[in-house]
């Protein structure tokens, strides 16, 4: 079985260079290295080290987290469609309709989970990314930089982000990134690793409520967005 024979830290690029059986294997990010469980003298092959680094966050959150994410997506879809009978919410994001581990990354990072369009016209009104946790942590809203980068790379689209929280009571927060804004992520400790997020709060100009999101949809083409007679499910 191959053995880790050397681990060298490169401060210039903030990565650890891993050697297996005396030969260079790969480098891993400083912020994920503590969580990968790689040690000097450990019996592990090079391919496994590369796999751990490439898919660290997928494994860190695990199947249970993916299933909760699918529940959030389905819930947000149901809320919007219950409010507007003229809208259709399509699940389109990478892996958004699957609970299975997908051993690859999306071709375009940050592509939103949902596409909202008129049922009859087929006109797309916006793209909506769904994220969140069961309980909000602290007083900020955490958004991954790639979700904001997608909005910046597609200024022709109306891109929104919905954060869904379950407890103590259901809450939806909507964030509309500004494509012209240069957002600065900050490091956040997640388990043993460091993840980077852009932080928003209730006073951020990008932050709004469910009613604010409804108002945006109505402002697009009101004739196609007739309100449903059913009450909102929240």
XYZ file of N, CA and C in Angstrom:
702
model
N 0.836 -1.188 0.000
C 0.000 0.000 0.000
C 0.879 1.250 0.000
N 0.617 2.228 -0.862
C 1.397 3.471 -0.899
C 1.369 4.190 0.446
N 2.421 4.970 0.711
C 2.564 5.663 1.989
C 2.887 7.138 1.742
N 2.308 8.017 2.579
C 2.644 9.442 2.532
C 4.031 9.610 3.129
N 4.991 10.053 2.303
C 6.384 10.143 2.752
C 6.836 11.575 3.048
N 6.060 12.558 2.595
C 6.460 13.941 2.868
C 5.248 14.857 2.677
N 5.185 15.902 3.523
C 4.149 16.933 3.410
C 4.846 18.276 3.570
N 4.793 19.120 2.546
C 5.485 20.403 2.581
C 4.476 21.537 2.375
N 4.549 22.526 3.228
C 3.636 23.667 3.114
C 4.262 24.752 2.266
N 3.520 25.229 1.275
C 3.963 26.318 0.410
C 3.167 27.565 0.795
N 3.803 28.441 1.580
C 3.113 29.623 2.094
C 2.718 30.591 0.991
N 3.457 30.613 -0.108
C 3.182 31.553 -1.189
C 1.813 31.299 -1.826
N 1.433 30.027 -1.951
C 0.149 29.684 -2.582
C -0.849 29.115 -1.565
N -0.420 29.030 -0.291
C -1.272 28.539 0.790
C -1.809 27.140 0.496
N -0.889 26.250 0.111
C -1.256 24.872 -0.178
C -0.199 23.928 0.387
N -0.632 22.711 0.720
C 0.272 21.659 1.161
C 0.598 20.744 -0.011
N 1.888 20.484 -0.237
C 2.332 19.570 -1.286
C 2.506 18.187 -0.664
N 1.818 17.217 -1.218
C 1.813 15.865 -0.664
C 2.650 14.937 -1.536
N 3.530 14.154 -0.892
C 4.381 13.188 -1.595
C 4.004 11.778 -1.141
N 3.863 10.890 -2.092
C 3.530 9.492 -1.807
C 4.636 8.596 -2.373
N 5.200 7.750 -1.518
C 6.304 6.853 -1.909
C 7.452 7.642 -2.544
N 7.716 8.828 -1.981
C 8.845 9.634 -2.421
C 8.594 10.493 -3.636
N 7.418 10.369 -4.263
C 7.121 11.137 -5.473
C 5.984 12.134 -5.201
N 6.067 13.295 -5.866
C 5.019 14.294 -5.692
C 3.684 13.752 -6.189
N 2.634 13.932 -5.382
C 1.305 13.449 -5.736
C 0.415 14.616 -6.158
N 0.153 15.533 -5.230
C -0.744 16.653 -5.503
C -0.587 17.688 -4.399
N -1.283 18.800 -4.536
C -1.316 19.802 -3.466
C -2.749 19.990 -3.018
N -2.926 20.360 -1.770
C -4.270 20.569 -1.227
C -4.319 21.933 -0.546
N -5.509 22.501 -0.498
C -5.696 23.824 0.071
C -5.431 23.841 1.578
N -4.801 24.911 2.040
C -4.538 25.052 3.475
C -5.833 24.977 4.271
N -6.899 25.600 3.739
C -8.142 25.681 4.493
C -8.878 24.348 4.606
N -8.590 23.396 3.705
C -9.255 22.090 3.807
C -8.332 21.005 4.358
N -7.030 21.241 4.356
C -6.074 20.215 4.775
C -6.377 19.600 6.143
N -6.677 20.396 7.191
C -6.921 19.779 8.507
C -8.081 18.783 8.516
N -9.021 18.940 7.591
C -10.205 18.073 7.582
C -10.030 16.839 6.707
N -8.942 16.758 5.937
C -8.781 15.633 5.012
C -8.226 14.388 5.672
N -7.654 14.537 6.865
C -7.144 13.366 7.581
C -5.910 12.763 6.946
N -5.056 13.593 6.353
C -3.833 13.100 5.708
C -2.644 13.366 6.622
N -1.893 12.311 6.935
C -0.764 12.435 7.867
C 0.485 11.768 7.300
N 1.626 12.219 7.771
C 2.893 11.619 7.382
C 2.918 10.159 7.827
N 3.290 9.277 6.921
C 3.351 7.856 7.235
C 2.041 7.123 7.015
N 1.017 7.847 6.650
C -0.299 7.229 6.430
C -0.290 6.383 5.154
N -0.956 5.239 5.226
C -1.082 4.380 4.051
C -2.308 4.810 3.246
N -2.047 5.411 2.104
C -3.119 5.912 1.248
C -2.541 6.150 -0.145
N -3.322 5.881 -1.174
C -2.777 6.088 -2.516
C -3.067 7.510 -3.006
N -2.360 7.902 -4.047
C -2.440 9.270 -4.553
C -3.840 9.610 -5.062
N -4.492 8.685 -5.731
C -5.831 8.950 -6.264
C -6.828 9.268 -5.158
N -6.686 8.590 -4.027
C -7.602 8.833 -2.908
C -7.370 10.218 -2.316
N -6.125 10.653 -2.243
C -5.825 12.000 -1.746
C -6.455 13.042 -2.663
N -6.308 12.861 -3.963
C -6.887 13.797 -4.935
C -8.410 13.823 -4.821
N -9.007 12.645 -4.622
C -10.461 12.576 -4.511
C -10.941 13.306 -3.265
N -10.247 13.122 -2.136
C -10.637 13.801 -0.896
C -10.579 15.313 -1.045
N -9.537 15.792 -1.722
C -9.393 17.235 -1.902
C -10.460 17.780 -2.851
N -10.674 17.094 -3.965
C -11.595 17.591 -4.989
C -13.035 17.641 -4.499
N -13.417 16.667 -3.675
C -14.818 16.570 -3.262
C -14.987 16.694 -1.752
N -14.088 17.465 -1.128
C -14.142 17.583 0.336
C -15.492 18.055 0.830
N -16.020 19.146 0.240
C -17.260 19.724 0.768
C -18.456 18.823 0.517
N -18.436 18.065 -0.575
C -19.519 17.116 -0.824
C -19.558 16.055 0.277
N -18.382 15.555 0.653
C -18.328 14.529 1.699
C -18.546 15.128 3.084
N -18.086 16.362 3.278
C -18.209 16.985 4.593
C -19.672 17.172 4.980
N -20.485 17.579 4.019
C -21.905 17.800 4.315
C -22.690 16.496 4.278
N -22.331 15.584 3.378
C -22.926 14.252 3.378
C -24.332 14.169 2.807
N -24.817 12.929 2.700
C -26.110 12.662 2.087
C -27.258 13.309 2.846
N -27.173 13.316 4.183
C -28.257 13.912 4.981
C -28.449 15.384 4.637
N -27.329 16.095 4.445
C -27.413 17.513 4.100
C -27.983 17.700 2.704
N -27.613 16.806 1.774
C -28.147 16.916 0.409
C -29.660 16.735 0.418
N -30.132 15.778 1.209
C -31.570 15.530 1.270
C -32.310 16.750 1.831
N -31.736 17.376 2.845
C -32.356 18.579 3.410
C -32.385 19.698 2.373
N -31.332 19.762 1.546
C -31.290 20.786 0.513
C -32.409 20.566 -0.505
N -32.661 19.306 -0.844
C -33.740 19.004 -1.793
C -35.094 19.373 -1.201
N -35.251 19.176 0.108
C -36.497 19.558 0.782
C -36.674 21.065 0.707
N -35.588 21.831 0.921
C -35.659 23.294 0.839
C -36.055 23.741 -0.568
N -35.437 23.122 -1.567
C -35.743 23.486 -2.950
C -37.206 23.220 -3.266
N -37.702 22.045 -2.871
C -39.098 21.697 -3.135
C -40.047 22.641 -2.404
N -39.667 23.033 -1.185
C -40.510 23.917 -0.393
C -40.610 25.305 -1.035
N -39.492 25.856 -1.452
C -39.489 27.175 -2.078
C -40.267 27.137 -3.396
N -40.080 26.089 -4.162
C -40.825 25.915 -5.415
C -42.329 25.924 -5.145
N -42.750 25.181 -4.118
C -44.178 25.088 -3.784
C -44.735 26.432 -3.332
N -43.965 27.181 -2.568
C -44.415 28.484 -2.067
C -44.661 29.448 -3.223
N -43.743 29.488 -4.170
C -43.878 30.419 -5.294
C -45.047 30.025 -6.192
N -45.156 28.743 -6.494
C -46.221 28.293 -7.386
C -47.595 28.416 -6.740
N -47.642 28.302 -5.394
C -48.911 28.476 -4.699
C -49.356 29.941 -4.725
N -48.422 30.832 -4.760
C -48.730 32.265 -4.772
C -49.148 32.740 -6.166
N -48.479 32.212 -7.203
C -48.735 32.663 -8.565
C -49.132 31.495 -9.452
N -50.385 31.434 -9.840
C -50.858 30.342 -10.680
C -50.287 30.418 -12.090
N -49.821 31.593 -12.490
C -49.284 31.752 -13.837
C -47.810 31.441 -13.956
N -47.187 31.003 -12.853
C -45.758 30.719 -12.872
C -45.460 29.228 -12.811
N -44.354 28.865 -13.430
C -43.828 27.505 -13.350
C -42.391 27.604 -12.853
N -42.073 26.818 -11.821
C -40.728 26.841 -11.245
C -40.023 25.545 -11.629
N -38.963 25.648 -12.407
C -38.242 24.486 -12.909
C -36.974 24.252 -12.097
N -36.724 22.993 -11.737
C -35.505 22.614 -11.024
C -34.432 22.327 -12.057
N -33.365 23.134 -12.061
C -32.362 23.040 -13.124
C -30.919 22.967 -12.637
N -30.648 23.326 -11.401
C -29.272 23.385 -10.932
C -28.588 22.040 -10.908
N -27.258 22.054 -10.894
C -26.450 20.836 -10.904
C -26.757 19.979 -9.679
N -27.320 18.776 -9.901
C -27.606 17.849 -8.812
C -28.768 18.249 -7.943
N -29.513 19.304 -8.316
C -30.596 19.798 -7.462
C -31.759 18.827 -7.367
N -31.870 17.902 -8.327
C -32.973 16.944 -8.315
C -32.516 15.541 -7.961
N -31.342 15.426 -7.313
C -30.803 14.109 -6.974
C -30.242 14.099 -5.558
N -30.411 12.953 -4.871
C -29.818 12.768 -3.543
C -28.506 12.003 -3.621
N -28.110 11.604 -4.828
C -26.916 10.782 -4.999
C -25.658 11.631 -5.021
N -24.555 11.009 -4.577
C -23.257 11.668 -4.675
C -22.845 11.717 -6.145
N -22.499 12.892 -6.636
C -22.087 13.058 -8.025
C -20.595 13.368 -8.035
N -19.755 12.421 -8.495
C -18.296 12.590 -8.430
C -17.740 13.510 -9.512
N -18.297 14.698 -9.615
C -17.816 15.702 -10.546
C -18.345 17.057 -10.099
N -17.843 18.097 -10.719
C -18.283 19.446 -10.400
C -19.069 20.014 -11.581
N -19.971 20.981 -11.327
C -20.744 21.554 -12.425
C -19.837 22.283 -13.412
N -20.273 22.313 -14.688
C -19.494 23.008 -15.707
C -19.423 24.501 -15.423
N -20.484 25.026 -14.840
C -20.507 26.448 -14.485
C -20.844 26.588 -13.008
N -19.845 26.811 -12.149
C -20.096 26.912 -10.707
C -21.094 28.005 -10.370
N -21.948 27.697 -9.392
C -22.875 28.704 -8.898
C -24.175 28.822 -9.655
N -24.390 27.983 -10.681
C -25.635 28.090 -11.444
C -26.819 27.823 -10.519
N -27.826 28.702 -10.505
C -28.958 28.575 -9.575
C -29.759 27.292 -9.746
N -30.423 26.904 -8.656
C -31.207 25.674 -8.629
C -32.493 25.772 -9.437
N -33.103 26.953 -9.442
C -34.442 27.106 -10.004
C -34.478 28.158 -11.110
N -35.364 27.913 -12.067
C -35.658 28.885 -13.109
C -37.154 29.150 -13.065
N -37.539 30.406 -13.009
C -38.955 30.778 -12.864
C -39.445 31.390 -14.166
N -40.503 30.810 -14.724
C -40.990 31.281 -16.012
C -42.514 31.277 -16.053
N -43.065 31.976 -17.040
C -44.501 31.996 -17.230
C -44.983 30.676 -17.803
N -46.073 30.144 -17.274
C -46.583 28.850 -17.739
C -46.999 28.901 -19.212
N -47.630 29.970 -19.622
C -48.121 30.065 -20.992
C -47.097 30.701 -21.931
N -46.457 31.739 -21.469
C -45.525 32.460 -22.344
C -44.175 31.767 -22.460
N -43.779 31.042 -21.411
C -42.454 30.437 -21.394
C -41.353 31.436 -21.109
N -41.725 32.684 -20.872
C -40.734 33.728 -20.587
C -40.094 33.494 -19.226
N -38.768 33.546 -19.189
C -38.042 33.348 -17.930
C -37.935 34.686 -17.206
N -38.381 34.712 -15.954
C -38.382 35.941 -15.166
C -37.134 36.071 -14.303
N -36.661 34.954 -13.767
C -35.444 35.035 -12.962
C -34.894 33.639 -12.692
N -33.643 33.610 -12.240
C -32.998 32.390 -11.765
C -32.882 32.517 -10.251
N -33.174 31.428 -9.551
C -33.205 31.483 -8.088
C -32.373 30.359 -7.485
N -31.367 30.731 -6.727
C -30.560 29.767 -5.977
C -31.175 29.582 -4.597
N -31.256 28.328 -4.129
C -31.835 28.035 -2.818
C -30.758 27.466 -1.908
N -30.633 28.035 -0.735
C -29.670 27.551 0.249
C -30.283 27.732 1.629
N -29.454 27.648 2.666
C -29.949 27.846 4.024
C -29.564 26.723 4.959
N -30.040 26.816 6.177
C -29.820 25.814 7.205
C -31.090 25.686 8.029
N -31.135 24.676 8.879
C -32.313 24.534 9.726
C -32.446 25.732 10.661
N -31.324 26.165 11.232
C -31.321 27.306 12.147
C -30.298 28.321 11.661
N -30.670 29.571 11.622
C -29.752 30.626 11.218
C -28.623 30.757 12.226
N -27.398 30.876 11.728
C -26.230 31.009 12.592
C -25.876 32.479 12.743
N -25.905 32.954 13.960
C -25.548 34.342 14.218
C -26.563 35.313 13.649
N -26.095 36.497 13.271
C -26.985 37.544 12.767
C -26.751 37.830 11.293
N -25.831 37.085 10.673
C -25.512 37.313 9.267
C -26.137 36.240 8.385
N -26.169 36.541 7.089
C -26.588 35.569 6.082
C -25.354 35.207 5.255
N -25.052 33.906 5.168
C -23.838 33.450 4.510
C -24.148 33.019 3.086
N -23.391 33.550 2.139
C -23.566 33.183 0.734
C -22.198 32.834 0.139
N -22.126 31.691 -0.538
C -20.875 31.285 -1.152
C -20.511 32.216 -2.301
N -19.227 32.547 -2.452
C -18.798 33.484 -3.493
C -19.186 33.060 -4.904
N -19.204 31.741 -5.192
C -19.517 31.305 -6.548
C -20.961 31.635 -6.926
N -21.857 31.698 -5.920
C -23.244 32.073 -6.201
C -23.326 33.537 -6.635
N -22.488 34.364 -6.057
C -22.454 35.774 -6.425
C -21.729 35.968 -7.752
N -20.713 35.157 -7.993
C -19.969 35.248 -9.246
C -20.867 34.923 -10.431
N -21.788 33.975 -10.232
C -22.702 33.641 -11.322
C -23.527 34.874 -11.716
N -24.029 35.591 -10.722
C -24.811 36.798 -10.996
C -23.959 37.839 -11.718
N -22.695 37.963 -11.328
C -21.816 38.938 -11.954
C -21.471 38.546 -13.387
N -21.399 37.232 -13.643
C -21.078 36.750 -14.986
C -22.288 36.750 -15.917
N -23.482 36.944 -15.334
C -24.709 36.937 -16.129
C -25.558 38.163 -15.787
N -25.040 39.357 -16.049
C -25.794 40.566 -15.709
C -27.093 40.696 -16.500
N -27.205 39.937 -17.597
C -28.429 39.988 -18.403
C -29.578 39.229 -17.748
N -29.269 38.414 -16.724
C -30.286 37.641 -16.026
C -30.657 38.323 -14.708
N -31.874 38.059 -14.245
C -32.273 38.465 -12.903
C -31.952 37.282 -11.984
N -30.885 37.407 -11.225
C -30.441 36.314 -10.355
C -30.728 36.662 -8.902
N -31.417 35.765 -8.218
C -31.732 35.926 -6.803
C -31.232 34.708 -6.029
N -31.055 34.910 -4.723
C -30.684 33.821 -3.812
C -31.704 33.793 -2.679
N -32.238 32.608 -2.409
C -33.191 32.447 -1.309
C -32.553 31.604 -0.213
N -32.520 32.131 0.996
C -32.038 31.388 2.162
C -33.259 30.951 2.966
N -33.376 29.654 3.154
C -34.543 29.077 3.835
C -34.118 28.533 5.199
N -34.809 28.980 6.241
C -34.543 28.510 7.604
C -35.821 27.864 8.154
N -35.646 26.790 8.906
C -36.791 26.023 9.392
C -37.189 26.379 10.816
N -36.205 26.546 11.694
C -36.489 26.764 13.110
C -35.900 28.108 13.578
N -36.555 28.705 14.594
C -37.721 28.252 15.380
C -39.040 28.318 14.615
N -39.081 29.110 13.535
C -40.236 29.128 12.647
C -39.706 29.350 11.237
N -40.472 28.927 10.251
C -40.005 29.021 8.873
C -39.778 30.475 8.462
N -38.636 30.710 7.822
C -38.285 32.055 7.384
C -37.563 31.974 6.045
N -37.944 32.846 5.116
C -37.269 32.953 3.835
C -36.669 34.340 3.703
N -35.399 34.391 3.347
C -34.701 35.653 3.117
C -34.224 35.655 1.668
N -34.457 36.744 0.965
C -34.073 36.837 -0.434
C -32.959 37.865 -0.611
N -31.946 37.468 -1.378
C -30.803 38.336 -1.641
C -30.668 38.485 -3.152
N -30.617 39.734 -3.605
C -30.433 40.010 -5.033
C -29.049 40.605 -5.233
N -28.081 39.806 -5.696
C -26.718 40.309 -5.868
C -26.651 41.437 -6.894
N -25.749 42.348 -6.655
C -25.500 43.444 -7.581
C -24.349 43.022 -8.502
N -24.611 42.807 -9.800
C -23.554 42.344 -10.711
C -22.350 43.276 -10.781
N -22.532 44.543 -10.443
C -21.431 45.506 -10.521
C -20.622 45.585 -9.229
N -21.084 44.899 -8.199
C -20.437 44.974 -6.888
C -19.332 43.929 -6.764
N -18.199 44.317 -6.205
C -17.104 43.373 -5.936
C -17.222 42.918 -4.483
N -17.750 41.731 -4.286
C -17.979 41.223 -2.931
C -16.720 40.551 -2.377
N -16.441 40.815 -1.108
C -15.247 40.279 -0.469
C -15.620 39.178 0.524
N -15.273 37.918 0.225
C -15.576 36.828 1.153
C -14.688 36.876 2.388
N -15.183 36.292 3.466
C -14.406 36.205 4.702
C -14.328 34.737 5.115
N -13.259 34.342 5.808
C -13.132 32.943 6.237
C -14.079 32.624 7.384
N -14.707 31.458 7.290
C -15.620 30.984 8.332
C -15.253 29.540 8.665
N -15.110 29.238 9.949
C -14.781 27.879 10.373
C -16.002 26.982 10.227
N -15.863 25.908 9.418
C -16.922 24.920 9.237
C -16.328 23.555 9.563
N -16.622 23.045 10.761
C -15.980 21.811 11.202
C -14.495 22.049 11.398
N -13.655 21.205 10.776
C -12.213 21.358 10.886
C -11.631 22.206 9.759
N -12.441 22.530 8.791
C -11.955 23.272 7.625
C -12.417 24.724 7.655
N -11.849 25.512 6.759
C -12.208 26.914 6.603
C -12.922 27.082 5.266
N -14.121 27.624 5.288
C -14.858 27.950 4.073
C -14.927 29.469 3.961
N -15.145 29.949 2.765
C -15.248 31.393 2.547
C -16.667 31.762 2.133
N -17.212 32.779 2.782
C -18.560 33.255 2.497
C -18.560 34.769 2.397
N -19.524 35.284 1.659
C -19.823 36.714 1.685
C -20.973 36.894 2.665
N -20.834 37.846 3.579
C -21.815 38.022 4.639
C -22.752 39.197 4.341
N -24.041 38.933 4.511
C -25.061 39.978 4.401
C -25.820 40.026 5.720
N -26.549 41.115 5.952
C -27.416 41.177 7.126
C -28.714 41.866 6.727
N -29.571 42.096 7.696
C -30.884 42.676 7.397
C -30.797 44.099 6.873
N -29.665 44.771 7.093
C -29.507 46.143 6.625
C -28.841 46.232 5.251
N -28.390 45.093 4.717
C -27.751 45.108 3.398
C -28.779 45.473 2.332
N -28.380 46.285 1.381
C -29.329 46.721 0.355
C -29.756 45.580 -0.553
N -28.977 44.490 -0.584
C -29.338 43.341 -1.407
C -30.378 42.444 -0.740
N -30.591 42.620 0.551
C -31.434 41.710 1.332
C -32.891 42.155 1.332
N -33.784 41.174 1.147
C -35.209 41.475 1.160
C -36.029 40.313 1.702
N -37.325 40.512 1.748
C -38.250 39.518 2.279
C -38.940 38.764 1.146
N -39.768 37.806 1.513
C -40.571 37.084 0.529
C -41.478 38.052 -0.228
N -42.046 39.012 0.486
C -42.919 39.988 -0.162
C -42.144 40.856 -1.154
N -40.895 41.144 -0.848
C -40.056 41.903 -1.774
C -39.831 41.102 -3.058
N -39.643 39.804 -2.904
C -39.447 38.954 -4.077
C -40.730 38.870 -4.902
N -41.857 38.748 -4.223
C -43.147 38.764 -4.920
C -43.307 40.063 -5.718
N -42.940 41.176 -5.106
C -43.070 42.475 -5.767
C -42.211 42.531 -7.029
N -41.016 41.948 -6.953
C -40.161 41.899 -8.139
C -40.839 41.105 -9.251
N -41.376 39.927 -8.929
C -42.026 39.106 -9.948
C -43.199 39.842 -10.579
N -43.979 40.505 -9.759
C -45.127 41.260 -10.264
C -44.696 42.415 -11.160
N -43.521 42.959 -10.900
C -43.040 44.100 -11.683
C -42.596 43.695 -13.083
N -42.391 42.414 -13.306
C -41.900 41.966 -14.599
C -42.996 41.948 -15.665
N -44.000 41.090 -15.477
C -45.108 41.010 -16.423
C -46.367 40.659 -15.645
N -47.004 41.623 -15.016
C -48.152 41.350 -14.150
C -49.256 40.536 -14.817
N -49.444 40.687 -16.138
C -50.542 39.994 -16.784
C -50.354 38.474 -16.797
N -49.108 38.025 -16.630
C -48.847 36.590 -16.614
C -48.678 36.050 -15.200
N -48.776 36.924 -14.200
C -48.495 36.512 -12.830
C -49.714 36.697 -11.945
N -50.824 36.190 -12.390
C -52.045 36.310 -11.609
C -51.913 35.567 -10.300
N -52.296 36.217 -9.216
C -52.182 35.591 -7.897
C -53.139 34.418 -7.783
N -52.672 33.371 -7.167
C -53.513 32.207 -6.930
C -54.558 32.544 -5.883
N -55.668 31.838 -5.922
C -56.698 32.041 -4.913
C -56.330 31.340 -3.615
N -55.349 30.456 -3.683
C -54.922 29.763 -2.466
C -54.082 30.710 -1.616
N -54.157 30.542 -0.330
C -53.347 31.361 0.575
C -51.903 30.902 0.496
N -50.995 31.832 0.772
C -49.576 31.470 0.797
C -49.362 30.373 1.829
N -48.494 29.384 1.516
C -48.284 28.272 2.440
C -47.416 28.613 3.631
N -47.022 29.869 3.799
C -46.315 30.251 5.024
C -46.908 31.558 5.528
